[in-house]
XYZ file of C-alpha atoms in Angstrom:
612
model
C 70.910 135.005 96.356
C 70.535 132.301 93.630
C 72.684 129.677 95.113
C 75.358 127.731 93.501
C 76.510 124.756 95.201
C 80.135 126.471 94.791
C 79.469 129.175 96.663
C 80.047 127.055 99.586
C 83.455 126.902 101.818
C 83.885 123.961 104.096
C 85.054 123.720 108.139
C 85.340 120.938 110.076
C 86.951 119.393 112.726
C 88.002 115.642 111.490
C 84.640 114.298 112.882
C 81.919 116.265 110.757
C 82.044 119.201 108.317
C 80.183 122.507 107.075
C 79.235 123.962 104.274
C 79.509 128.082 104.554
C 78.476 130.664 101.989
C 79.733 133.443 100.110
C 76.915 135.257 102.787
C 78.434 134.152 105.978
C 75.450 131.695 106.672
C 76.596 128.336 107.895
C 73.871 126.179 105.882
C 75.021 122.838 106.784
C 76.171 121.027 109.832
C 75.581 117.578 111.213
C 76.472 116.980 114.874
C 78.224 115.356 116.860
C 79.134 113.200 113.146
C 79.367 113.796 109.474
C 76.432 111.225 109.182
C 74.199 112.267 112.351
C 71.488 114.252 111.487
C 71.937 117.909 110.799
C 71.093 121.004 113.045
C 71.698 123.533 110.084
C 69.585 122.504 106.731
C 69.304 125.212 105.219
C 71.363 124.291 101.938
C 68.660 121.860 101.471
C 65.530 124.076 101.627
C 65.396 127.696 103.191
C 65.923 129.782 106.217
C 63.357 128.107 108.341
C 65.259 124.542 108.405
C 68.152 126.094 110.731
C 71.067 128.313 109.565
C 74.182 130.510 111.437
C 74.772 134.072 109.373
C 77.403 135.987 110.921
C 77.747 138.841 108.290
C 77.345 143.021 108.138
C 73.653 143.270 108.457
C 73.561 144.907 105.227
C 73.693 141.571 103.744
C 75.215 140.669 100.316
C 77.902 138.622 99.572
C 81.239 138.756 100.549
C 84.094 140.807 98.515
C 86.395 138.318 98.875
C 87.304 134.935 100.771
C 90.216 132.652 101.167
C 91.787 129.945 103.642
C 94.637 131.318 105.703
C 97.238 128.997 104.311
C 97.365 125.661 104.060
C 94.502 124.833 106.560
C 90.695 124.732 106.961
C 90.744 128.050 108.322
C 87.968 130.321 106.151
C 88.222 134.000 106.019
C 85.749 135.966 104.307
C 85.533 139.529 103.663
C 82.991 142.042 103.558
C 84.212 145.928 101.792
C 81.054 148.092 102.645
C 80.725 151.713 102.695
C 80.614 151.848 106.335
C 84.498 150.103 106.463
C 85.573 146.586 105.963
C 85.286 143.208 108.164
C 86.148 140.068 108.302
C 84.899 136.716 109.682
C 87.493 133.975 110.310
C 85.335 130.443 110.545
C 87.077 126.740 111.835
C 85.959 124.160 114.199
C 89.435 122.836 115.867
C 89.953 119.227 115.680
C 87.481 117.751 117.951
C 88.576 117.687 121.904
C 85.831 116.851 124.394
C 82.727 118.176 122.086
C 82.583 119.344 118.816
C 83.058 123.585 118.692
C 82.347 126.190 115.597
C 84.356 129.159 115.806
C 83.511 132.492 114.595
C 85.122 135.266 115.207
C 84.548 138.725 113.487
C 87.448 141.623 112.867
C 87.023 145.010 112.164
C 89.800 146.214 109.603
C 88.498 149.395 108.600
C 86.205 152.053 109.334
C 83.278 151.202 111.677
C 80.623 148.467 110.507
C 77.134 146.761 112.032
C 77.527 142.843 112.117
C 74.769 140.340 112.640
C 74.625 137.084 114.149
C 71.472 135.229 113.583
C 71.222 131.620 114.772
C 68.527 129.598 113.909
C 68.761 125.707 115.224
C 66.691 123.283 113.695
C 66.931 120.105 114.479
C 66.891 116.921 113.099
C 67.103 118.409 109.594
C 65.365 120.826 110.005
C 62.359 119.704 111.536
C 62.863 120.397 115.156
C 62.341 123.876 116.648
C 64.740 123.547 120.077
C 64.035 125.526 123.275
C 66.153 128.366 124.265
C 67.008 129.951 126.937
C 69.633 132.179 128.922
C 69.531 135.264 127.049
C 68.818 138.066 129.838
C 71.445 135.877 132.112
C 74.823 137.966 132.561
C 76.515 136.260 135.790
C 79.262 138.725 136.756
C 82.680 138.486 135.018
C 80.899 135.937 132.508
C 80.022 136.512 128.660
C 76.264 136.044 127.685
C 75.692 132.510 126.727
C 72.520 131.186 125.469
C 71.535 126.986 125.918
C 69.860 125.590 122.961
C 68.386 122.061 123.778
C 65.809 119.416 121.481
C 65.759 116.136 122.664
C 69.149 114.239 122.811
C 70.970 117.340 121.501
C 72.110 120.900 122.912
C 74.139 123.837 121.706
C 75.697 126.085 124.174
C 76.615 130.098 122.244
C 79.050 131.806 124.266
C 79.567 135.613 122.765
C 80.287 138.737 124.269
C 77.282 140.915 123.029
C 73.593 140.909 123.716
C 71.739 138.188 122.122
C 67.932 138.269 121.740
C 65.872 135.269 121.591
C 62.606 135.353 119.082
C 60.548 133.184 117.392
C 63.061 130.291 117.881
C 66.021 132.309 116.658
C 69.194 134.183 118.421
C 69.572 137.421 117.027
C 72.953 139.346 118.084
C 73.712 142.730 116.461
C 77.165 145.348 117.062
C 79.123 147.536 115.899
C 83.310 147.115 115.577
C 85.690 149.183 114.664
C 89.169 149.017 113.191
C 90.687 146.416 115.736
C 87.678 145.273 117.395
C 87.385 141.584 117.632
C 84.252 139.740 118.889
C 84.841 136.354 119.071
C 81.519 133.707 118.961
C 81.218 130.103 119.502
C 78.603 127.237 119.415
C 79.503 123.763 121.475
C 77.842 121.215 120.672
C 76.959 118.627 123.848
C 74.201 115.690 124.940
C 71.970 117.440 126.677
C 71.566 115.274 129.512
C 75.378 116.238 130.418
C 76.628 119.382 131.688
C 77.221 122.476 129.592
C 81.495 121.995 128.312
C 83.385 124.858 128.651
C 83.858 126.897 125.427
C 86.873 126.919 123.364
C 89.172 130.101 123.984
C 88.432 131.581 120.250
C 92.370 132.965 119.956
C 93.857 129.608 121.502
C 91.627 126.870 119.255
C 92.625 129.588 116.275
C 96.472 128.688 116.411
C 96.010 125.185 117.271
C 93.654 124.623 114.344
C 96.117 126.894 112.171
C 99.233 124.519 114.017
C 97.599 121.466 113.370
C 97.067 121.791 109.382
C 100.132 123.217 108.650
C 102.097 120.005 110.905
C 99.691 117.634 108.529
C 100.120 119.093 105.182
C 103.804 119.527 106.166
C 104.150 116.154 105.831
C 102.825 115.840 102.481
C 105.963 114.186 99.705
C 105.186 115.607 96.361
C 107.548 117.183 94.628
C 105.508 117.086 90.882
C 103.210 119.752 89.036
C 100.201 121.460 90.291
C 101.255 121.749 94.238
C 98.587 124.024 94.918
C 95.500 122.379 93.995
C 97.432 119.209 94.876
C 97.910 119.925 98.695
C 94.213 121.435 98.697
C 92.417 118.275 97.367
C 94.738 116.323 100.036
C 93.433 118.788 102.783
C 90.120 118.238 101.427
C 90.447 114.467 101.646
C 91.499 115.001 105.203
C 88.681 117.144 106.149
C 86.390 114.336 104.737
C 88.387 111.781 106.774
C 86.634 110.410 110.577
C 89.331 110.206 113.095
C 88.185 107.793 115.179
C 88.126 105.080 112.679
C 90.047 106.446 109.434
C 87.392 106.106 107.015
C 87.235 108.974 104.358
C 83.586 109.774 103.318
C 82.312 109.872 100.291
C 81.594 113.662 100.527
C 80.347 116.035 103.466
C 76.482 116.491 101.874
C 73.428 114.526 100.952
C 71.085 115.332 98.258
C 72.744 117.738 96.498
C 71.129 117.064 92.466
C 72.679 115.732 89.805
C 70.362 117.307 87.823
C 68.599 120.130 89.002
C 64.864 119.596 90.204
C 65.075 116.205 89.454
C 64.707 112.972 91.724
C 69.047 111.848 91.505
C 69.614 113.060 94.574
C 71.395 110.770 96.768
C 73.312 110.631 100.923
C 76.610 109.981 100.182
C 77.891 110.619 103.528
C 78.946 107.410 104.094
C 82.314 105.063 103.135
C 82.528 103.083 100.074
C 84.265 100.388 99.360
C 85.196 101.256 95.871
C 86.998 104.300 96.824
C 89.859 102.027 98.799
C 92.439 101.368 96.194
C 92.151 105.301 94.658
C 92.397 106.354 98.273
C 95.617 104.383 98.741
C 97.351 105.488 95.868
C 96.736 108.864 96.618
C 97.694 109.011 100.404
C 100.712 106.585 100.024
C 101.953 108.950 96.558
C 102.015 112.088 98.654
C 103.675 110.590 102.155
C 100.641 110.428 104.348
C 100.957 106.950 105.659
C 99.709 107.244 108.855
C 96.162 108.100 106.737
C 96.717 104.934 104.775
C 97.499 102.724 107.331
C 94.151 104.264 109.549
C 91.788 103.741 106.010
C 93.442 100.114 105.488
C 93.053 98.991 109.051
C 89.042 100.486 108.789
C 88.725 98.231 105.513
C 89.908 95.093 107.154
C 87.608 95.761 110.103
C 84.435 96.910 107.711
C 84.726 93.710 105.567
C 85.363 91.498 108.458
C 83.026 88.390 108.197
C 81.024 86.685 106.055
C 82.549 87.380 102.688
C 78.823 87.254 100.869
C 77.635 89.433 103.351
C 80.333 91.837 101.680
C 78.327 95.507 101.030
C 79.496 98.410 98.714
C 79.644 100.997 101.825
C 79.539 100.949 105.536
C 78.824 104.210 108.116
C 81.698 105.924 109.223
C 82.018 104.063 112.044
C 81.487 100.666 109.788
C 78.228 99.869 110.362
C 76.076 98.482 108.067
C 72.559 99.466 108.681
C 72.043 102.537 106.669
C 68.198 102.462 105.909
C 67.307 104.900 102.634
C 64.506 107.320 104.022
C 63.093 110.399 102.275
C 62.883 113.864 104.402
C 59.170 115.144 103.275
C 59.784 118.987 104.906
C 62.721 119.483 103.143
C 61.884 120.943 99.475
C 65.881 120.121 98.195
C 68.518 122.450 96.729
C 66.946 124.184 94.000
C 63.686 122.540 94.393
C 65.106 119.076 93.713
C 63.325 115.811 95.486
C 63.569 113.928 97.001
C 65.708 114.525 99.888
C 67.325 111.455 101.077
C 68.909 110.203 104.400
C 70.752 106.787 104.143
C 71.253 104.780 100.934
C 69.560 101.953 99.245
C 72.169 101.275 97.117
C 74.193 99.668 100.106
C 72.182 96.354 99.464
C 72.842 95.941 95.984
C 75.133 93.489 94.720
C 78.067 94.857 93.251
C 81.168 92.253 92.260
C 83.450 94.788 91.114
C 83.945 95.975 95.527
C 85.216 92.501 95.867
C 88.367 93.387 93.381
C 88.719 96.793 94.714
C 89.025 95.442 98.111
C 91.330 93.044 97.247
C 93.568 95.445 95.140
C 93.096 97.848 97.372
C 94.538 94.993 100.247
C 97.422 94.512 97.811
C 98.324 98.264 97.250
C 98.557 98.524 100.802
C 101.083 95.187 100.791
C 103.553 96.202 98.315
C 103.179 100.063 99.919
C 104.847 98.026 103.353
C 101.681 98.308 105.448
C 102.103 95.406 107.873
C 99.243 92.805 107.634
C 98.571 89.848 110.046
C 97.757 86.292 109.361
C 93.881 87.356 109.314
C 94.345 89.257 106.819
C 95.173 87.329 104.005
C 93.051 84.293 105.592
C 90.535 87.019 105.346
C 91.384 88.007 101.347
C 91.449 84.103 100.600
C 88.031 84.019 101.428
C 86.622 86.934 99.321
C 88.598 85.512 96.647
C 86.644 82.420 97.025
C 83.520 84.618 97.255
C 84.615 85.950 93.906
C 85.311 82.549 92.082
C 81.770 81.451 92.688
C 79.474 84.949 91.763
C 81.756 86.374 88.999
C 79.481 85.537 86.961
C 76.444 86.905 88.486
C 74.348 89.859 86.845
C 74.894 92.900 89.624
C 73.784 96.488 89.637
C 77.504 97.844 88.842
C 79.956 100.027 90.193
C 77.163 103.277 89.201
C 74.479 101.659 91.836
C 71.908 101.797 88.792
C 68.218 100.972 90.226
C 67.284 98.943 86.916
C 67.595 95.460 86.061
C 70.780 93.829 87.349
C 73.227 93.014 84.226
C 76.541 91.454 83.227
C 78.366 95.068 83.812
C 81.914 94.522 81.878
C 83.506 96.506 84.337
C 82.167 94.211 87.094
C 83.994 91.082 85.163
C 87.036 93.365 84.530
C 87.255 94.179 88.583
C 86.462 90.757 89.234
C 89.703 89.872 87.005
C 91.871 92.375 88.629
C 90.861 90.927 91.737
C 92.287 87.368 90.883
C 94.649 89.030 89.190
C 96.381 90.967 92.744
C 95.996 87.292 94.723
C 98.167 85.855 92.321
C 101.070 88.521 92.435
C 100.417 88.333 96.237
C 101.340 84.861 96.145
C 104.026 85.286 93.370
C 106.109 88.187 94.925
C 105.082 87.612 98.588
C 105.587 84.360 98.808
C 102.005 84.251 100.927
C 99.945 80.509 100.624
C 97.417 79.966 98.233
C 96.702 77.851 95.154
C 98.261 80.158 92.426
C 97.768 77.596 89.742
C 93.971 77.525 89.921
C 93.846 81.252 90.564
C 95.614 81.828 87.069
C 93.201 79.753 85.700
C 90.171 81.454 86.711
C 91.889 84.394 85.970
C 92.128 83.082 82.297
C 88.463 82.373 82.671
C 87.128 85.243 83.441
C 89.654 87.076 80.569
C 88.271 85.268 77.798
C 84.787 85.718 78.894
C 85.264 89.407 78.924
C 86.337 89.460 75.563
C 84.421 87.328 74.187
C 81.055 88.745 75.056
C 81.827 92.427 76.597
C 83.559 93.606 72.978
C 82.301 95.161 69.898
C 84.292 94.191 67.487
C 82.599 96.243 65.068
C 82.889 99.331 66.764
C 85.957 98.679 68.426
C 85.443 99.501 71.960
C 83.908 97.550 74.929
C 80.592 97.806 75.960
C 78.796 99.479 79.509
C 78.066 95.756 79.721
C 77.483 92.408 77.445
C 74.957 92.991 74.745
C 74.741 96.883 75.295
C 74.700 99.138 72.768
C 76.100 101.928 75.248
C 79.138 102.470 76.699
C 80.827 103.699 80.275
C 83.116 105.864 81.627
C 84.670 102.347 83.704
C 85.846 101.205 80.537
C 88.608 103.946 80.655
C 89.898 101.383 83.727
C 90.845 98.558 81.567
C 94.062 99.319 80.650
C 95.068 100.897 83.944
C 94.290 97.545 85.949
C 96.343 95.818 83.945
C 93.538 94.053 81.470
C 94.884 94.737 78.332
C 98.264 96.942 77.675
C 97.778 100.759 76.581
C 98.385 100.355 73.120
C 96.449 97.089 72.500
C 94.253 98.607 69.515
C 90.675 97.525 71.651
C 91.958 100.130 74.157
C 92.756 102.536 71.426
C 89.426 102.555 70.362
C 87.766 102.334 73.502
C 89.559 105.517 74.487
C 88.320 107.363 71.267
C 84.922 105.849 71.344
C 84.251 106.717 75.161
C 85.657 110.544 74.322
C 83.477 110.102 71.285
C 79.646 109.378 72.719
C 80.089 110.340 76.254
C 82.076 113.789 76.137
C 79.590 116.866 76.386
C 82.199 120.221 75.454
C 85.430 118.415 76.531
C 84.489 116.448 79.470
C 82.586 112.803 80.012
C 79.621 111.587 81.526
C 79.597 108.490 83.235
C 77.312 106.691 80.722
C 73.903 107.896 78.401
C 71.487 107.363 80.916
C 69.276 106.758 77.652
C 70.698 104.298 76.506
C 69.430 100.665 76.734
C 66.288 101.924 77.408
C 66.771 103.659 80.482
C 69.909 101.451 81.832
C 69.641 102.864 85.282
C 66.088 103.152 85.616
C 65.551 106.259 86.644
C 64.353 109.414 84.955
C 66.142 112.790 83.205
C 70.037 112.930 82.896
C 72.865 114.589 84.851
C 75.746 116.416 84.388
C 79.298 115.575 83.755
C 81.283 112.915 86.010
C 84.499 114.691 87.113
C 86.283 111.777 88.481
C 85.481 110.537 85.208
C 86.771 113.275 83.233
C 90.172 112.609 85.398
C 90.200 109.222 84.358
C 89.967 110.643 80.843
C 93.446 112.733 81.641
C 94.837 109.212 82.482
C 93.593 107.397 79.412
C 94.582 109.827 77.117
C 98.254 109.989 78.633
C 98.380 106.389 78.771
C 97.794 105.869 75.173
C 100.250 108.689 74.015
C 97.931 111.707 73.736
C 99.795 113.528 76.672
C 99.446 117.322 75.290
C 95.667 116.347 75.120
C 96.033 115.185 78.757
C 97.651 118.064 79.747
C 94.764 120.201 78.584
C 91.975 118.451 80.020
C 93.902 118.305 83.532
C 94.184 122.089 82.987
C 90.715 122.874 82.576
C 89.411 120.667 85.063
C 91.434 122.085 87.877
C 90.012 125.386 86.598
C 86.681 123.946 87.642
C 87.298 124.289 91.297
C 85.870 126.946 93.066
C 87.554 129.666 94.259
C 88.476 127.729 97.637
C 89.837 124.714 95.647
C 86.873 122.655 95.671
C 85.360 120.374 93.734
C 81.795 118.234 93.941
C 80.728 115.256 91.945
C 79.787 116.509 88.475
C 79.447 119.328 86.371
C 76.804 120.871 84.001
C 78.873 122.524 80.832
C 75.992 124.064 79.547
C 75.697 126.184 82.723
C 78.913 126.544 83.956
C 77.999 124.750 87.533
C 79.076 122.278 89.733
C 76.299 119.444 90.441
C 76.099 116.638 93.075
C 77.526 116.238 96.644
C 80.248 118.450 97.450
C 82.907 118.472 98.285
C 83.550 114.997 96.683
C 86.561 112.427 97.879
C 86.453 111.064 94.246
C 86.827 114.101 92.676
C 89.836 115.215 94.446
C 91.481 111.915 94.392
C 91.307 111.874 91.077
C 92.789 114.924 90.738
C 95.843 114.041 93.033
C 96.274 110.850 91.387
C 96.310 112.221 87.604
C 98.685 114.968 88.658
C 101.000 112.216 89.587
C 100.689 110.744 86.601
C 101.195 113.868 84.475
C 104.246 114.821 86.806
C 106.097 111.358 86.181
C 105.930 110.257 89.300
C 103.799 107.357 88.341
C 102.825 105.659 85.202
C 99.101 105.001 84.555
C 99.720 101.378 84.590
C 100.760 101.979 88.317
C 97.839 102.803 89.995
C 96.588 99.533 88.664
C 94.452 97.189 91.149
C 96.816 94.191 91.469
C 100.116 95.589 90.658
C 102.788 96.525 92.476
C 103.128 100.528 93.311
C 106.433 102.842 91.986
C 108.927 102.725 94.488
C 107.853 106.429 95.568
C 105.182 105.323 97.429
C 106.558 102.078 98.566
């Protein structure tokens, strides 16, 4: 099939997540973590880099799919002339080791599923042995061991399986009420074989378990549907053992097809915190925000210079780019990348996220301890002495570092949170000097990062482009919504970076080449939601309206949504699904619904009472 990167479904299991197809293939899983390397890599090259298809073996695919409720349950449905069949995939939140379940209905008539497993590896670049097919102990179900190095599988399946050429081939026949249930563990190899999930039990405990978490979801505004999906997505994306949400479940994925913008964003960043917050504390989920806060305070923990944009799941900090020859990329884009360079860049607009972010949490009742703010006096102090440094900004371009107006702008909002912390908390710190550097850094922003002849601010001081960020200024609390320099920054943003109703994050053109790096991409969704925001913040709200409309029309038909989006053909583009994305959908709808005022989602300012 030609492959569109939203023909994919996800499962996971709070730990790690996969990508399946309209086909019934399983294309990409990482185990045991979201950010270990993969054993199914197919989505980013073919069949011989490791794939699952459990599907009719007439191929083709599916008629129709869904997720049973409100859960990460995937059904998918195959109408063929022989009858119909469905496959129910889910991995139940992790227990001992980490379990995909698939298990395979008849509904009507009488029709010939296949199973073919292919393991790879390593990303696809390790063939494992395997073994145990013609083993049938009595009273037990075939199982087959799968083991490479550090890493084994262990299929448990109640049909013949036949082993060939590195692959586990399993073909039947059900009929109407036939149920043949199939499921992969995951395990070190050096450790005993677990035992395998019961398929029905993990099935209503997975079911159970999403429907108690979305349950206790507070949102009583527009849009529920695609609402309570993007904060199911965000879950999915979240690690449970430390609370960080990743960026998105994929690497490599192209922001432009066939070329080289391909980047891992499996990881945590920084920048994400204060959206995150908003959007968990808005809908109820505290226990989420308090688990994402407390893995903040723990990732930035140090050396406040030493501060980096994003951290593993687990909040390390090594995450060494590498490129993955073997692996020719989703539609033949390169390279494939592992890791990601851009977490040494300097980037000054983190420190005011953080420190917003730190704030939100405050004034949302999160209970802090004396390190904490000890520890936010010190980025602050960080902050007062590199504001003024050239950095790669808040889009990780690999050009020349430059005076990035959102970077000053952050840095402001930054100051701007420590002072209200000491103002309305009544916390210790010298207020007076903060307001002056927050004065400081104000004038030097509009002094050198506005045009007055074009009436808009600039991607940064000097340039003749402009940025997607800028739509921020407002909403942090710079400058009020109807100051006449947001007015026009609004219009001339919509202006030069819209392409058919939606924006890219900047020309990459422009400047001469301002990110370095060749060819363009497609449109930023987050963006585009930031757009919705602008637009209702300066009085435009039927406008808003419309453009929140159409972009939740974007999803695919499971409710997802990845990075970008080419308008000239109709397809999503970039990692998938993408955190940013859908918290920028949650947080607009909030916005549109009443429940919060643009201004209130601003870095540095104290939250609506809904969410405190």
């Amino acid at each position: 099939m030609d492959r569109r990167i939203e023909d994919y479904g996800i499962v996971g299991d709070l730990r790690t997540v996969g990508l399946i197809g309209r086909d019934g293939s399983l294309d990409w899983l990482c185990l045991p973590d979201l950010d270990s390397p993969a054993c199914f890599a197919a989505l980013l090259g073919d069949e011989q880099h490791g794939f699952w298809r459990v599907a009719p073996a007439s191929g083709g695919p599916c008629t129709r799919r869904r997720y049973r409720g409100e859960s990460l349950v995937l059904e998918t449905e195959w109408e063929t002339p022989e009858g119909h069949v469905r496959v129910t995939d889910l991995m139940p939140p992790r227990g001992d080791a980490a379990d995909v379940v698939r298990i395979v209905d008849g509904l009507r008539g009488r029709v010939t599923v296949e199973s073919l497993l292919v393991p790879r590896f390593d990303y696809g670049s390790v063939a494992p042995w395997i073994s145990g097919a013609d083993t049938v102990l009595a009273g037990h179900d075939p199982s087959i061991d799968i083991v490479a190095g550090p890493d084994a599988l262990h299929l448990a399946a109640p049909v013949r399986a036949d082993v060939a050429d590195g692959a586990v081939l399993s073909r039947f026949e059900v009929a109407a009420g036939d149920r043949v249930p199939l499921v992969l563990t995951h395990h070190a190899s050096h450790l005993p074989d677990p035992t395998p999930v019961d398929a029905a039990e993990s099935l209503v405990h997975t079911l159970d378990y999403w429907a108690d978490w979305i349950g206790q979801t507070r949102y009583d505004g527009q849009w529920q549907e695609p609402v309570r999906r993007s904060l199911i997505t965000l879950k999915a994306l979240t690690f449970a053992p430390t609370g960080a949400i990743s960026a998105a479940a994929t690497t490599s994925l192209p922001e432009q097809p066939g070329g080289p913008r391909n980047w891992d964003y499996r990881y945590c960043w920084l920048r994400d915190a204060t959206f995150t917050l908003i959007a968990l504390l808005g809908t109820g989920h505290t226990a989420a925000a308090r688990s994402w806060r407390d893995w903040l305070l723990r990732a930035v923990a140090g050396d406040p210079a030493d501060l980096q944009i994003m951290y593993g799941l687990d909040g390390r900090r090594r995450i060494p780019e590498t490129t993955l020859e073997w692996l020719p990329g989703f539609a033949g884009s390169r390279p494939v990348r592992t890791g990601n360079g851009a977490a040494g860049q300097l980037q000054l607009d983190v420190w005011g996220e953080t420190l917003g972010g730190l704030h939100v949490a405050r004034a949302a009742g999160l209970t802090e301890d004396v390190d904490s703010w000890r520890l936010q006096k010190l980025l602050l102090d960080f902050l007062e002495g590199h504001w003024e440094d050239l950095d790669n900004g808040l889009w990780e371009v690999r050009g020349p570092r430059r005076p990035f107006v959102h970077s000053r702008v952050m840095a402001w909002a930054g100051v701007d949170s420590m002072v209200r912390a000491v103002e309305n908390y009544g916390l210790d710190g010298p207020a007076d000097e903060w307001k002056v550097l927050r004065e400081t850094i104000r004038d030097d922003v509009l002094g050198n990062g506005y045009d007055a002849e074009r009436n808009t601010f600039t991607q940064y001081y000097g340039s003749t482009g402009l940025d997607a960020s800028l739509l921020l200024i407002p909403r942090v609390g710079f400058l009020p919504w109807d100051d006449p320099r947001v007015v026009g920054t609004v219009d001339a943003v919509q202006r030069e970076l819209g392409r058919d109703g939606l924006l890219l994050r900047y020309l990459t053109h422009a400047d001469d080449h301002v990110d370095g790096l060749p060819g363009g991409e497609g449109t930023f969704l987050v963006a585009s939601f930031w757009l919705v925001d602008a637009l209702y913040g300066i009085g435009r709200r039927a406008e808003a309206r419309a453009l929140f409309e159409r972009l939740v029309g974007l999803r695919n038909d499971l409710g997802l949504l990845s990075e970008e989006y080419d308008v000239e053909s109709g397809r999503q583009l970039g990692n998938f699904p993408q955190a940013f994305s859908h918290l920028g959908l949650v947080n607009s709808a909030r916005i549109l619904s009443g429940i919060a005022a643009p201004g209130a989602q601003a870095v540095g300012h104290t939250p609506p009472a809904d969410v405190r």
